Amino acid sequence: MLVGQKYPKLFSPLDLGFAKLKNRALMGSMHTGLEEAENGFVRQAAFFAERARNGVGMIITGGIPPNVEASGHGVKLSTPGEAEQHRVITQAVHAADADVKICLQILHSGPLARTPDCVAPSAVKSRIGAFVPRELDEAGIEKQIADFANCAALARSAGYDGVEIIGSAGYLISTFLVEKTNRRTDRWGGSFENRMRFPVEVIRRVRAAVGPDFILIFRISAMDMLEGGLAWNEVVALGKAVVAAGVNIVSTHFCWHEAFVPTIATMVPRAAFTQVTGRLRKELGVPMITSNRINMPQVAEDVLARGDADIVSMARPMLADPEIVRKAAEGREDEINTCIACNQACLDHTFSGRMVSCLVNPRACHETELTCGMVAAPKRIAVVGAGPAGLAFATTAAERGHKVTLFEAGNEIGGQFNLARRIPGKEEFDETLRYFRRMIAVRGVDLRLDTRVDADALKAGGFDEVIVATGIEPRVPDIEGIDHPKVVGYIDAILGRRQIGRKVAVMGAGGIGFDVAELITHAGISAALDIDVFAREWGIDFTNHPRGGVTGVKPQVASSGREVYLMQRKTDAPGRTLGRTTGWTHRLALQRRGVQMVSGVDYLKIDDAGLHTRVNGEPRLFDVETVIVCAGQMSLRKLYDDLQARGVKASVIGGACEAAELDAKRAIDQATRLAAVI
Ligand code: FAD
Ligand code: NAP
Ligand code: SF4
């Protein structure tokens, strides 16, 4: 068993009486898309077993609906035949480590189910739901409860050690709890006692169906982050009631999916919400799970040491690095590939119906297909450019046994990630560079910094393969006055190499334009590094815990006082290309700092007077002191063309390959896939 001397709390067992957890590290539930995929059970088995082999104490599966109306994508667990299919998962996990527990999450999406047959206590459509749900009658409620119990019993028959029932986030159970979605006047609505009857009855019937020696976890909404959400005394009353009805472990959840408060994005401080779990833990007297932005072992240890929880859930961190627990136990935390909370390959994919993976670990959920075995005949490979693409390629190829030399023109690794990490709210990007720095050493990559190489030098080097990962250069739009002294490129702006005026036009409202606007309007400490600042900026009251955690608290955002215009030529609303689950946070944050978004801009010229434009056809002068250009990028692929001309075998990856719609997710994925087969 892994021991973990530096993290005594994290690696201490937890005795539930009838079952023992070997440590306090939980892989929280994530819907990955493997649930619906072809060969999905085998792929889930490989996905979970890899985490089980590497030390996690307990795993919770992605949410599985107990019936058709709870789902929308066809997957459910309501028959013995369906239960049989799950055996491959439970057997693989227990074969990987018999001490690891695996629980099935029962997810009834209620009004968020993607089916016109979706149900709810009242016919109230969610802001983010696809359909108006059908109001359940008494018989319908009884059917839903019976289906929960049936699903739990089937989970037990399939070899699971327990079930988690999700009672939060805007799914069925939580819609019974809150008045805005429960307008009933019968015994299932009205008073809080009536509104919590449904979850309590579900738990009572599930416990009766599975017997006493089966783990039963209830995910409670500790802070709905919603006007009209649960008051603190209601959260406590509900917690006590579900414990009395048979729950062994309570897991706290924060936020309905439709709320306007970020709870897991990279701008959220680490472990920002665990204090709420700690407060509830004092009331309930059962083991408690906490979660959200706990991405390194020391963070988990501190949470446990403070008494905020008994078990720490790390969901996305287990996508980013399946070995996170093992590395913590072995004192190799500097080798952890840390989740940077970008959501780009996980939650953004979930919400757009795509298979989940991870920006920093493209193998996540692709374990059976993207393998990186040792090579029989190692090659000498030159990699040019130590941005995300070059780094991912070099470290993966070296892991497979190749002899890799990595050339970087700059004096540090990282490429554009060195710019990204300077944006307030993106501090986590530092961790990726720390990881790659360490992997370069561990895997024996020969790193040559301050070395700009050309095709002749590479040809003379006699490498078996050359990988061109030279990235991009910023696009310089062809506008009169683009060389005026008030024009600044985004690289100079981010690195602080040029003075930025008080009145600024940001030309280009893509990801980088938004980041630059964030940087130049920011004041004070980054909210991502200070829970109090974060709470003020998003109107959360951790101290008094008003209804929903937020009601009546006005967000307060410090600003640099600059007057900033964020512009684009397109006529639609700026920010459409930002991440699906995080874009709104960036738009809202900039709006609160007074940044003015201007669409439909024709750039005419820049001169001493400012930026001359036509906005939706009307002439308009922006009398700004600085114009920051964030107008996209062009591939830097001259080196590749030169190599081709000299007959040197070369491949091109990342931004050098294709600049349009480039991001680090695509760069790392492409690089890893090439390194896996070369
Ligand atoms: P680059 O990162 O451009 O790296 C290329 C490297 O090659 C550079 O280090 C360069 O010095 C080196 N090089 C070039 N020519 C030579 C040569 N001849 N010899 C030796 N070395 C050479 N992406 C996301 O996915 N999510 C984000 O949130 C995000 N935020 C961003 C924020 C900002 C402010 C910026 C600027 C970018 C952001 N990106 C983000 C984009 C992401 O950083 C890029 O997509 C990614 O860095 C591209 O990787 P790359 O390796 O292809 O190229
Ligand atoms: P981008 O998202 O493609 O945005 C480029 C911007 O420049 C657009 O607003 C575009 O809008 C404008 N533009 C394009 N050509 C122009 C021209 N000739 N003259 C003036 N304006 C022009 O690219 P980016 O902002 O440079 O970001 C690069 C990549 O990094 C992005 O693809 C993104 O994925 C990634 N990134 C991601 C994040 C994130 O949070 N996920 C953050 C930063 C960067 P109009 O054509 O309408 O003017
Ligand atoms: Fe974490 Fe981003 Fe990977 Fe999701 S994609 S697991 S948020 S690093």
Short mmCIF file of C-alpha atoms and ligand atoms in Angstrom, two decimals, residues 344 426 475 477 508-513 515 568-570 603 630-633 661-663, ligand 2:
data_model
loop_
_atom_site.label_atom_id
_atom_site.label_comp_id
_atom_site.label_asym_id
_atom_site.label_seq_id
_atom_site.Cartn_x
_atom_site.Cartn_y
_atom_site.Cartn_z
CA GLN A 344 -11.01 23.11 -22.46
CA LYS A 426 -4.10 31.92 -15.36
CA ARG A 475 -0.46 38.90 -37.38
CA PRO A 477 -2.93 43.90 -39.90
CA GLY A 508 -9.11 41.76 -31.86
CA ALA A 509 -11.47 40.08 -29.38
CA GLY A 510 -10.28 36.47 -29.53
CA GLY A 511 -8.82 34.59 -26.57
CA ILE A 512 -5.74 36.79 -26.50
CA GLY A 513 -7.69 40.06 -26.84
CA ASP A 515 -6.70 38.09 -21.85
CA GLN A 568 -13.64 43.05 -33.52
CA ARG A 569 -14.67 43.25 -37.16
CA LYS A 570 -17.34 40.58 -36.86
CA TYR A 603 -10.25 49.79 -38.94
CA CYS A 630 -4.36 41.04 -30.86
CA ALA A 631 -5.37 40.21 -34.42
CA GLY A 632 -4.56 36.50 -34.52
CA GLN A 633 -1.46 34.71 -35.68
CA GLU A 661 -8.00 28.21 -34.26
CA LEU A 662 -4.81 27.04 -32.61
CA ASP A 663 -4.79 26.46 -28.89
P1 NAP B 2 -8.34 34.40 -32.37
O1 NAP B 2 -9.14 33.82 -31.28
O2 NAP B 2 -8.41 33.80 -33.71
O3 NAP B 2 -8.72 35.94 -32.44
C1 NAP B 2 -8.16 36.82 -33.35
C2 NAP B 2 -8.91 38.15 -33.32
O4 NAP B 2 -8.34 39.00 -34.25
C3 NAP B 2 -10.37 38.03 -33.65
O5 NAP B 2 -11.09 38.91 -32.79
C4 NAP B 2 -10.46 38.49 -35.09
O6 NAP B 2 -11.77 39.00 -35.16
C5 NAP B 2 -9.32 39.49 -35.17
N1 NAP B 2 -8.65 39.55 -36.48
C6 NAP B 2 -8.29 38.54 -37.30
N2 NAP B 2 -7.67 39.01 -38.39
C7 NAP B 2 -7.62 40.36 -38.27
C8 NAP B 2 -7.09 41.41 -39.08
N3 NAP B 2 -6.49 41.16 -40.23
N4 NAP B 2 -7.23 42.67 -38.65
C9 NAP B 2 -7.83 42.93 -37.46
N5 NAP B 2 -8.35 41.99 -36.67
C10 NAP B 2 -8.24 40.70 -37.06
O7 NAP B 2 -6.82 34.40 -31.97
P2 NAP B 2 -6.07 34.91 -30.69
O8 NAP B 2 -6.86 35.80 -29.84
O9 NAP B 2 -4.79 35.41 -31.24
O10 NAP B 2 -5.80 33.60 -29.88
C11 NAP B 2 -5.02 32.55 -30.43
C12 NAP B 2 -5.46 31.25 -29.91
O11 NAP B 2 -5.09 31.14 -28.54
C13 NAP B 2 -6.97 31.17 -29.98
O12 NAP B 2 -7.36 30.37 -31.07
C14 NAP B 2 -7.36 30.59 -28.67
O13 NAP B 2 -7.88 29.28 -28.83
C15 NAP B 2 -6.11 30.51 -27.85
N6 NAP B 2 -6.42 31.17 -26.60
C16 NAP B 2 -7.34 30.62 -25.81
C17 NAP B 2 -7.70 31.23 -24.66
C18 NAP B 2 -8.72 30.61 -23.75
O14 NAP B 2 -9.07 31.19 -22.76
N7 NAP B 2 -9.21 29.42 -24.02
C19 NAP B 2 -7.13 32.43 -24.31
C20 NAP B 2 -6.19 32.99 -25.14
C21 NAP B 2 -5.86 32.36 -26.31
P3 NAP B 2 -12.37 39.80 -36.40
O15 NAP B 2 -11.86 39.08 -37.61
O16 NAP B 2 -13.85 39.75 -36.23
O17 NAP B 2 -11.84 41.17 -36.25
#
